[in-house]
PDB file of C-alpha atoms in Angstrom:
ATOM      1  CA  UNK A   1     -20.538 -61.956 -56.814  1.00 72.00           C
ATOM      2  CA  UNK A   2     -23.428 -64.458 -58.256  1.00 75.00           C
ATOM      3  CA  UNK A   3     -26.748 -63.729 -57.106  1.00 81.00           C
ATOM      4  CA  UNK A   4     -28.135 -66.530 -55.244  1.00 83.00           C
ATOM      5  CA  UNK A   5     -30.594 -67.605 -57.879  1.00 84.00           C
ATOM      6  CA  UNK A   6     -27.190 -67.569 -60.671  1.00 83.00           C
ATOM      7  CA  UNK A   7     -25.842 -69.748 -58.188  1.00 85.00           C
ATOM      8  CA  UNK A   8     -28.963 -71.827 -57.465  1.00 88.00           C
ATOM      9  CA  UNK A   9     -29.091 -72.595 -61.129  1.00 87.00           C
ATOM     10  CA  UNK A  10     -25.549 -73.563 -61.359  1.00 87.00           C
ATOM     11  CA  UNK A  11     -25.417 -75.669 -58.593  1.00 89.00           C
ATOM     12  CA  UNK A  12     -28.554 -77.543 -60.367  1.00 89.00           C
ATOM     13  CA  UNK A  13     -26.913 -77.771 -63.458  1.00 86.00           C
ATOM     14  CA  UNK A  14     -23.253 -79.355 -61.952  1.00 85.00           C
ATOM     15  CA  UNK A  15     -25.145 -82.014 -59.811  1.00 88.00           C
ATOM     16  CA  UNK A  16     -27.268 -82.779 -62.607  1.00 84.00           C
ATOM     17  CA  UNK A  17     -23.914 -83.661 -64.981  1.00 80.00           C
ATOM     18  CA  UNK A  18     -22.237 -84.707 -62.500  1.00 80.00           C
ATOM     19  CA  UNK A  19     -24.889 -87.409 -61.382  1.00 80.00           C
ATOM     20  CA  UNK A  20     -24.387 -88.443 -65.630  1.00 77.00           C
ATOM     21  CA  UNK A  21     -21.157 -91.045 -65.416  1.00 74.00           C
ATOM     22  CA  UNK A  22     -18.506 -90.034 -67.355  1.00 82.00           C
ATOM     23  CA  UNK A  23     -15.021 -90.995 -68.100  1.00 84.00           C
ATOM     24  CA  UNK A  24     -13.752 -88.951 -64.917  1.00 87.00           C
ATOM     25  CA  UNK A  25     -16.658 -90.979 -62.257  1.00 88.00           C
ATOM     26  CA  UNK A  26     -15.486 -94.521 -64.310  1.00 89.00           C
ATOM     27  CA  UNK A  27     -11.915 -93.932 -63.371  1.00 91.00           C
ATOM     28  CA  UNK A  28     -12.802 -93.144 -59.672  1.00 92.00           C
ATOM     29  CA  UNK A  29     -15.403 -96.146 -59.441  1.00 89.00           C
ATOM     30  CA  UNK A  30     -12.429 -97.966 -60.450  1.00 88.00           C
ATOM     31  CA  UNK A  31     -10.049 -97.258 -58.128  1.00 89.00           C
ATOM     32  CA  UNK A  32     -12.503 -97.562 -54.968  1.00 89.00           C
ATOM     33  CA  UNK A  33     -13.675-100.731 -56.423  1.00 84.00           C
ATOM     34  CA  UNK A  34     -10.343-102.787 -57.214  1.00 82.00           C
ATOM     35  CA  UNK A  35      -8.205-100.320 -54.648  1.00 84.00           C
ATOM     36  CA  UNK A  36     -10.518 -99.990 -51.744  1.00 85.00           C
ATOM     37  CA  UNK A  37     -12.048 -96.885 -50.371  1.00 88.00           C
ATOM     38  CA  UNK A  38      -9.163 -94.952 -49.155  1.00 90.00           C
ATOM     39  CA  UNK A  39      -7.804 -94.941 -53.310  1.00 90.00           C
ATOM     40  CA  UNK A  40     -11.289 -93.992 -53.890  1.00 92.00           C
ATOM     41  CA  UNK A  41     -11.305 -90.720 -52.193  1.00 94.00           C
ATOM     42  CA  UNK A  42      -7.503 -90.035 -52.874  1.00 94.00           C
ATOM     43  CA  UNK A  43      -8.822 -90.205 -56.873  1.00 94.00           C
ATOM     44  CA  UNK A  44     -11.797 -88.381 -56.296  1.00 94.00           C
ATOM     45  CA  UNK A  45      -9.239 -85.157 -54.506  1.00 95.00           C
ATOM     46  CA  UNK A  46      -6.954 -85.518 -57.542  1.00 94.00           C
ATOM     47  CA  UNK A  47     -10.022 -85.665 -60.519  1.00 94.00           C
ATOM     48  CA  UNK A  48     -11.458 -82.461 -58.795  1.00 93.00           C
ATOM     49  CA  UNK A  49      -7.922 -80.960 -58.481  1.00 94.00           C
ATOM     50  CA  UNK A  50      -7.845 -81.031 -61.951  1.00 93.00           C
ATOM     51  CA  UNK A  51     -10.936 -79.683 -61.759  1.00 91.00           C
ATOM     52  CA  UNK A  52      -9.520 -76.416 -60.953  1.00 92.00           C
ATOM     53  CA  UNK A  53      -7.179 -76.266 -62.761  1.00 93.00           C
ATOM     54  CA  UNK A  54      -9.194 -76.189 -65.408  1.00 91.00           C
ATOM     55  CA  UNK A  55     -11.514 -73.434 -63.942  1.00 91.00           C
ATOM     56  CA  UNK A  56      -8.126 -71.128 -63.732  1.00 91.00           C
ATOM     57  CA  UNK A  57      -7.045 -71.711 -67.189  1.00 90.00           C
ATOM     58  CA  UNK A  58     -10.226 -70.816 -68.340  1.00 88.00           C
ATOM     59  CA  UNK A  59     -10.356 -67.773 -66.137  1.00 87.00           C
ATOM     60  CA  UNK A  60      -6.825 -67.096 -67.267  1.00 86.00           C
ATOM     61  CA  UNK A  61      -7.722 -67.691 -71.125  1.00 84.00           C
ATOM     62  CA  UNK A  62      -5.246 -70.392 -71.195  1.00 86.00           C
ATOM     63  CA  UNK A  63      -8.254 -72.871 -72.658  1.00 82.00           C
ATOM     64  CA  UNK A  64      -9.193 -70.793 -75.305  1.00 84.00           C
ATOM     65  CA  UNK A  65      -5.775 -70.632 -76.532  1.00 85.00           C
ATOM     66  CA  UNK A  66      -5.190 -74.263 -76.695  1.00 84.00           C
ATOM     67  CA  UNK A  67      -8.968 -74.811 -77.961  1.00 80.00           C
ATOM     68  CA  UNK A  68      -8.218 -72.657 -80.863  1.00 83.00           C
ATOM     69  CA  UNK A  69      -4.718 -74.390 -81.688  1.00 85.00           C
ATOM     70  CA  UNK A  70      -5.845 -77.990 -82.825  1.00 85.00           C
ATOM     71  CA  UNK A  71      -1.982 -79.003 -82.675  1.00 87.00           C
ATOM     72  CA  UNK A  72      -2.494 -77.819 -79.235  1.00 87.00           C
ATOM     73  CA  UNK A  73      -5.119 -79.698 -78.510  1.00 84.00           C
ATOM     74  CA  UNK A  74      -4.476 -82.768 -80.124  1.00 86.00           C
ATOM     75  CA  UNK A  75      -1.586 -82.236 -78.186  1.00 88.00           C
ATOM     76  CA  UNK A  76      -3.558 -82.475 -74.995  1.00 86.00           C
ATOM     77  CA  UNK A  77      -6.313 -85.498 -76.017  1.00 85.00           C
ATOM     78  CA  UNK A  78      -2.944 -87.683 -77.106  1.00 88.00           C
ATOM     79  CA  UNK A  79      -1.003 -87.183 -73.811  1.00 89.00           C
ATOM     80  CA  UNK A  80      -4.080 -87.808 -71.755  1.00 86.00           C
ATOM     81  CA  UNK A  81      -4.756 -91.151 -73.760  1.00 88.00           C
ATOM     82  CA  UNK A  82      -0.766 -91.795 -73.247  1.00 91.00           C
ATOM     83  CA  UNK A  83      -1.291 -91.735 -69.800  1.00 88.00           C
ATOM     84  CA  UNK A  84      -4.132 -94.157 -69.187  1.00 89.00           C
ATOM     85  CA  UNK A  85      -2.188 -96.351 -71.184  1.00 92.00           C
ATOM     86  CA  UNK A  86       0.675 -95.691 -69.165  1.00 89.00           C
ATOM     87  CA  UNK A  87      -1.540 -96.544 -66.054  1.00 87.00           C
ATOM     88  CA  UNK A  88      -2.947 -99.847 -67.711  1.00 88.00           C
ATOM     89  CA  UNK A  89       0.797-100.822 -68.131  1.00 90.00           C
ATOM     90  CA  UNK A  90       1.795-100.264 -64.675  1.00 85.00           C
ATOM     91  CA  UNK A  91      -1.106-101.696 -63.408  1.00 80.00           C
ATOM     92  CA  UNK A  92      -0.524-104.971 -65.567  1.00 80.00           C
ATOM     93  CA  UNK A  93       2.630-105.246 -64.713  1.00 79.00           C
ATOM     94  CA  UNK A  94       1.394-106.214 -60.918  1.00 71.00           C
ATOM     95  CA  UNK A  95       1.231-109.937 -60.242  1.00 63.00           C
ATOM     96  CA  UNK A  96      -2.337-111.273 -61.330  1.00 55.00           C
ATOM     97  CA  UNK A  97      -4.294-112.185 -57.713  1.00 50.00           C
ATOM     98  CA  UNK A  98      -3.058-109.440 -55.651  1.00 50.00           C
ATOM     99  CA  UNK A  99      -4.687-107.322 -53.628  1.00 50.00           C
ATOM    100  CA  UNK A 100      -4.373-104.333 -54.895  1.00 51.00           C
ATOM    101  CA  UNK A 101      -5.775-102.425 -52.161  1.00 52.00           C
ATOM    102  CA  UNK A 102      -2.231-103.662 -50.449  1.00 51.00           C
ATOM    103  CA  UNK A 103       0.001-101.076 -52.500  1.00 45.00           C
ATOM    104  CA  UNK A 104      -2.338 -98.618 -52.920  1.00 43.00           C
ATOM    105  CA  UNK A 105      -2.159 -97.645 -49.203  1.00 49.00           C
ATOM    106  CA  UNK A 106       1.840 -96.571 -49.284  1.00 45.00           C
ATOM    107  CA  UNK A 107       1.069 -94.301 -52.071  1.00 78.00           C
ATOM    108  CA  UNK A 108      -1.493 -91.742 -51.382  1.00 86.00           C
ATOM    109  CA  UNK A 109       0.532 -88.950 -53.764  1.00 90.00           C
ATOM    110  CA  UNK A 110       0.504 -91.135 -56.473  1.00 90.00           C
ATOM    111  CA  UNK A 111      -3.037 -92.069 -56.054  1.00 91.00           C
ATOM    112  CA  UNK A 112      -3.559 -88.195 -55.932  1.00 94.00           C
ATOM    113  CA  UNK A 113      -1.237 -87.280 -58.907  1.00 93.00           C
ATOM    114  CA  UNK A 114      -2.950 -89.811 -61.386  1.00 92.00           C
ATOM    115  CA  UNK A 115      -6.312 -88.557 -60.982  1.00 92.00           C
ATOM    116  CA  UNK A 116      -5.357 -85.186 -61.166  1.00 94.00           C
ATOM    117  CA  UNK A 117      -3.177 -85.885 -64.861  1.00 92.00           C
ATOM    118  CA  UNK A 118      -6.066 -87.630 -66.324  1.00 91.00           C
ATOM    119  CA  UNK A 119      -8.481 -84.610 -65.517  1.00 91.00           C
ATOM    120  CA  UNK A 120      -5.947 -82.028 -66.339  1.00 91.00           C
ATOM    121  CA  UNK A 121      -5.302 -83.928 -69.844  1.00 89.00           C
ATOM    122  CA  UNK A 122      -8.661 -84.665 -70.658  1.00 85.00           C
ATOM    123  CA  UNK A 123      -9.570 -81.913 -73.477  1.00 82.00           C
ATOM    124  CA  UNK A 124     -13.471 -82.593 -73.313  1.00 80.00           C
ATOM    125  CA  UNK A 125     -13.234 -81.024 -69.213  1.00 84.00           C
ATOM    126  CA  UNK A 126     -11.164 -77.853 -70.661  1.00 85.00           C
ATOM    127  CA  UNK A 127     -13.914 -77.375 -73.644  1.00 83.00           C
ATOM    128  CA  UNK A 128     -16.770 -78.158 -70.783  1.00 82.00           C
ATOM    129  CA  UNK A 129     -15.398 -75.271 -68.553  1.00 83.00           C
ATOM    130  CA  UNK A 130     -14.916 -72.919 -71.584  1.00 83.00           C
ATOM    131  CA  UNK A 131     -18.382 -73.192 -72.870  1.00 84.00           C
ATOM    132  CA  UNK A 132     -19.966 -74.397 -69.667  1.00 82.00           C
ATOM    133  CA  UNK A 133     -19.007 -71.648 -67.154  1.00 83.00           C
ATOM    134  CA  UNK A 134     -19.518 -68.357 -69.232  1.00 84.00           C
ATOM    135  CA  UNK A 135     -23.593 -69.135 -69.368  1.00 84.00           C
ATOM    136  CA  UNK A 136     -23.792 -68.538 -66.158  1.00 85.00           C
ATOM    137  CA  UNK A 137     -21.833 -64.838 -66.418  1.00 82.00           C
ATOM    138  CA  UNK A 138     -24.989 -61.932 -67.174  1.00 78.00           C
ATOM    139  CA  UNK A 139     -24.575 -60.379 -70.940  1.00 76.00           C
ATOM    140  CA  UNK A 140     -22.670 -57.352 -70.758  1.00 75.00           C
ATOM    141  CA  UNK A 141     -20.994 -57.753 -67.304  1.00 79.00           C
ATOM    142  CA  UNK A 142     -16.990 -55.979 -67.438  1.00 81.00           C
ATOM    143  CA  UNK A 143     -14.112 -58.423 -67.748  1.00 83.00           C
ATOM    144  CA  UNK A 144     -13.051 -58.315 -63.842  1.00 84.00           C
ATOM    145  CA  UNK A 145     -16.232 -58.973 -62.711  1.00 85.00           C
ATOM    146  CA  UNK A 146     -16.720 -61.701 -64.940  1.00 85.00           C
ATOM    147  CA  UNK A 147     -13.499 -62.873 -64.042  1.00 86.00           C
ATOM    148  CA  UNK A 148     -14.693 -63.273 -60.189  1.00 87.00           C
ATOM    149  CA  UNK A 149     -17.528 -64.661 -61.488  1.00 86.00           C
ATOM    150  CA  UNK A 150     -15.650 -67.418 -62.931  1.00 87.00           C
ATOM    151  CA  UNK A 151     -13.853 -67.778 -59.926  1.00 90.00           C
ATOM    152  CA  UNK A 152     -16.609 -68.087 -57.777  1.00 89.00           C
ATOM    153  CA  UNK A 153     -18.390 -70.793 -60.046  1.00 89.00           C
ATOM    154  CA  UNK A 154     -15.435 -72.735 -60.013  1.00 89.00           C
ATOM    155  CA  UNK A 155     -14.898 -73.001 -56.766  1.00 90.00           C
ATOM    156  CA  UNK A 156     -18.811 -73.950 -56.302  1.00 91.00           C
ATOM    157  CA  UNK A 157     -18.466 -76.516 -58.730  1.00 88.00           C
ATOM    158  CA  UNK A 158     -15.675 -77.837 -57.013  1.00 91.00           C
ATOM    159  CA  UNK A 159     -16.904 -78.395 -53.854  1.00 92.00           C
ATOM    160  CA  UNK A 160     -20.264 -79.668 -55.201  1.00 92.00           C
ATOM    161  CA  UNK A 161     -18.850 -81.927 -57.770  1.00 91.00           C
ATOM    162  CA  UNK A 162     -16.301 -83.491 -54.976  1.00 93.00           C
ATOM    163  CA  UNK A 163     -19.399 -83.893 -52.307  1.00 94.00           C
ATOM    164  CA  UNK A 164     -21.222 -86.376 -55.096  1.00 92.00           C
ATOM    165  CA  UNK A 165     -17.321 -88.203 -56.154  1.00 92.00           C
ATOM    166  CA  UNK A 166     -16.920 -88.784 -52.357  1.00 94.00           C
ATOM    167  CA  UNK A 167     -20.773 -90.111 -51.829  1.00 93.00           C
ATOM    168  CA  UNK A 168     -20.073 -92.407 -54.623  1.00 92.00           C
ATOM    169  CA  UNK A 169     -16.728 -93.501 -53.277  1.00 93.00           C
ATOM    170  CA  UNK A 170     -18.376 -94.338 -49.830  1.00 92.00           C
ATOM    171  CA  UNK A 171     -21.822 -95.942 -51.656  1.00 90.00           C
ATOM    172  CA  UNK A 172     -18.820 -98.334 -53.805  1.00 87.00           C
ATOM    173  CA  UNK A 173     -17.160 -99.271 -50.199  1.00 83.00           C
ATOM    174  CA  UNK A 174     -19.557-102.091 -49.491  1.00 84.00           C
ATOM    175  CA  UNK A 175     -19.171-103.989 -52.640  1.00 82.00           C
ATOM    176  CA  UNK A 176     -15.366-103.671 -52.784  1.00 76.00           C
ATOM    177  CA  UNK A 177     -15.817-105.331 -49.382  1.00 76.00           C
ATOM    178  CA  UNK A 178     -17.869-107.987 -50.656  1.00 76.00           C
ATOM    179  CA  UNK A 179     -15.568-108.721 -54.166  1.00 73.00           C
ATOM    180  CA  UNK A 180     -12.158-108.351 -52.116  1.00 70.00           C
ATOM    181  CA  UNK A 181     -13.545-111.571 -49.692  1.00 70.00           C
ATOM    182  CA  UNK A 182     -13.890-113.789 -53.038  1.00 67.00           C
ATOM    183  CA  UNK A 183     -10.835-115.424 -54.711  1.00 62.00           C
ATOM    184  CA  UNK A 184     -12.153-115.250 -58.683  1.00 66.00           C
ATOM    185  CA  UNK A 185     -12.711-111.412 -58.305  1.00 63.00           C
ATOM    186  CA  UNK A 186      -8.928-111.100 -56.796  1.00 59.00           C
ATOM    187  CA  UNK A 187      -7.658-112.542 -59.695  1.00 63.00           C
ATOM    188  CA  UNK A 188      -9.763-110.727 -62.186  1.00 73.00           C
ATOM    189  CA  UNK A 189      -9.483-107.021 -60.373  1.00 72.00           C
ATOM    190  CA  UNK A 190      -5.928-106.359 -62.301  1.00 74.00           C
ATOM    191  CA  UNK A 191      -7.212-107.188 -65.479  1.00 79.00           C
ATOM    192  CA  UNK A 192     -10.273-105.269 -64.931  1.00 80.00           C
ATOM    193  CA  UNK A 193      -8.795-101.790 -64.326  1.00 81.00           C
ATOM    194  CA  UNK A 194      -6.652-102.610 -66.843  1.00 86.00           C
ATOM    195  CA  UNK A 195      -9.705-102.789 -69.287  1.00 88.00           C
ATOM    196  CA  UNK A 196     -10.969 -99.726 -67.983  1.00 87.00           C
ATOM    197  CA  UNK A 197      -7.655 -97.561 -68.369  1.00 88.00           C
ATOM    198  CA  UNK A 198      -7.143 -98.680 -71.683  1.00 91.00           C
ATOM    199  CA  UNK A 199     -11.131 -98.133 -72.344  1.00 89.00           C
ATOM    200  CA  UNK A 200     -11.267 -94.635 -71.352  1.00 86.00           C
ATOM    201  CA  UNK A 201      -7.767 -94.054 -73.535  1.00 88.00           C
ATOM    202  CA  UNK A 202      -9.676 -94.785 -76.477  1.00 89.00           C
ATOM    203  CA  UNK A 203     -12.458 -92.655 -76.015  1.00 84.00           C
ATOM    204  CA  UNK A 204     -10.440 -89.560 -74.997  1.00 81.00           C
ATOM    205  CA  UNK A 205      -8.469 -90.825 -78.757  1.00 82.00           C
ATOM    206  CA  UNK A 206     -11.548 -91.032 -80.465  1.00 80.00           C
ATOM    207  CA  UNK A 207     -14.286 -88.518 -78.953  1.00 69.00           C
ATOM    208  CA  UNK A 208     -12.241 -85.619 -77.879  1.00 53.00           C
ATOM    209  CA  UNK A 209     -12.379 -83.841 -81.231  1.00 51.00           C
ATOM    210  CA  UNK A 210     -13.127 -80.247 -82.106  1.00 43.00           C
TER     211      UNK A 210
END
């Protein structure tokens, strides 16, 4: 297992980038603000699914595999822009001026599912874990227990990274509150997400490079 001051450390170090937004907090503000609270969190459980996911296939070796194939990975970067486009299509294809916090409570899975995809397909997390998560391993340390070590700073990095996604979903609750009670933001909040789905699309196209 970690010693408590390896763990220490990497507990500073995950609230510390995690506190830095990035695509994967953008997407989540998104929801809870145009979707309501209830999205928010649903997001935030599928993101830091993903997030595990991740931490397994680097355990596993899966990442380095696909990091050393750049058809692979390309691979990867273009199906996780696909599917923010996919998501700005869907969502523009909803009638400009509705609620959308009124269809996002029948579909919890789906609300779950997206937010898993885009952090599963987002190349930049799998090279973060694969580079990130070894410094925290001692020099020299056997494959198992480095392995378990892995393991075990996943997890933590889980749970930590989820507590600050949730506390941002609840700190957003108020203002979706306050935007859902005027008309002009009601008619705007489609096109908004849209903007941001298609946003983040492009930077996953153009920044996730080897």
């Amino acid at each position: 297992m970690p010693t408590p001051a390896v763990l220490l450390g990497f507990v500073a170090a995950t609230v510390t980038l995690v506190l830095v937004p990035g695509p994967n907090l953008i997407y989540i503000l998104t929801r809870s603000l145009t979707q309501g609270r209830r999205a928010g969190f649903l997001s935030a459980l599928g993101v830091e699914a993903g997030t595990l996911v991740h931490v397994i296939a680097a355990v596993a070796g899966v990442s380095a595999l696909v990091a050393a194939s750049p058809t692979a990975f390309t691979a990867v970067r273009l199906a996780g822009a696909a599917y923010l486009v996919y998501l700005a299509v869907r969502t523009h294809r909803q009638p400009a001026g509705l609620d959308l916090a009124t269809g996002a409570r029948s579909r919890p899975v789906r609300l779950f599912l997206d937010g898993a995809l885009i952090n599963v397909l987002n190349p930049k997390v799998m090279l973060f874990f694969l580079t990130f998560l070894p410094q925290f391993v001692p020099a020299g340390t056997d494959p198992a227990t480095t392995r378990t070590h892995l393991l075990v700073l996943g997890a933590v990095g889980f749970v930590v990274a989820l507590i600050l996604d949730l506390a941002y979903v609840q700190l957003s609750a108020p203002l979706h509150r306050l935007l859902t009670r005027r008309p002009r933001f009601l008619r705007w909040q489609r096109d908004l997400a849209v903007i941001v789905y298609l946003g983040l699309a492009a930077f996953t196209v153009l920044t996730a490079q080897l």
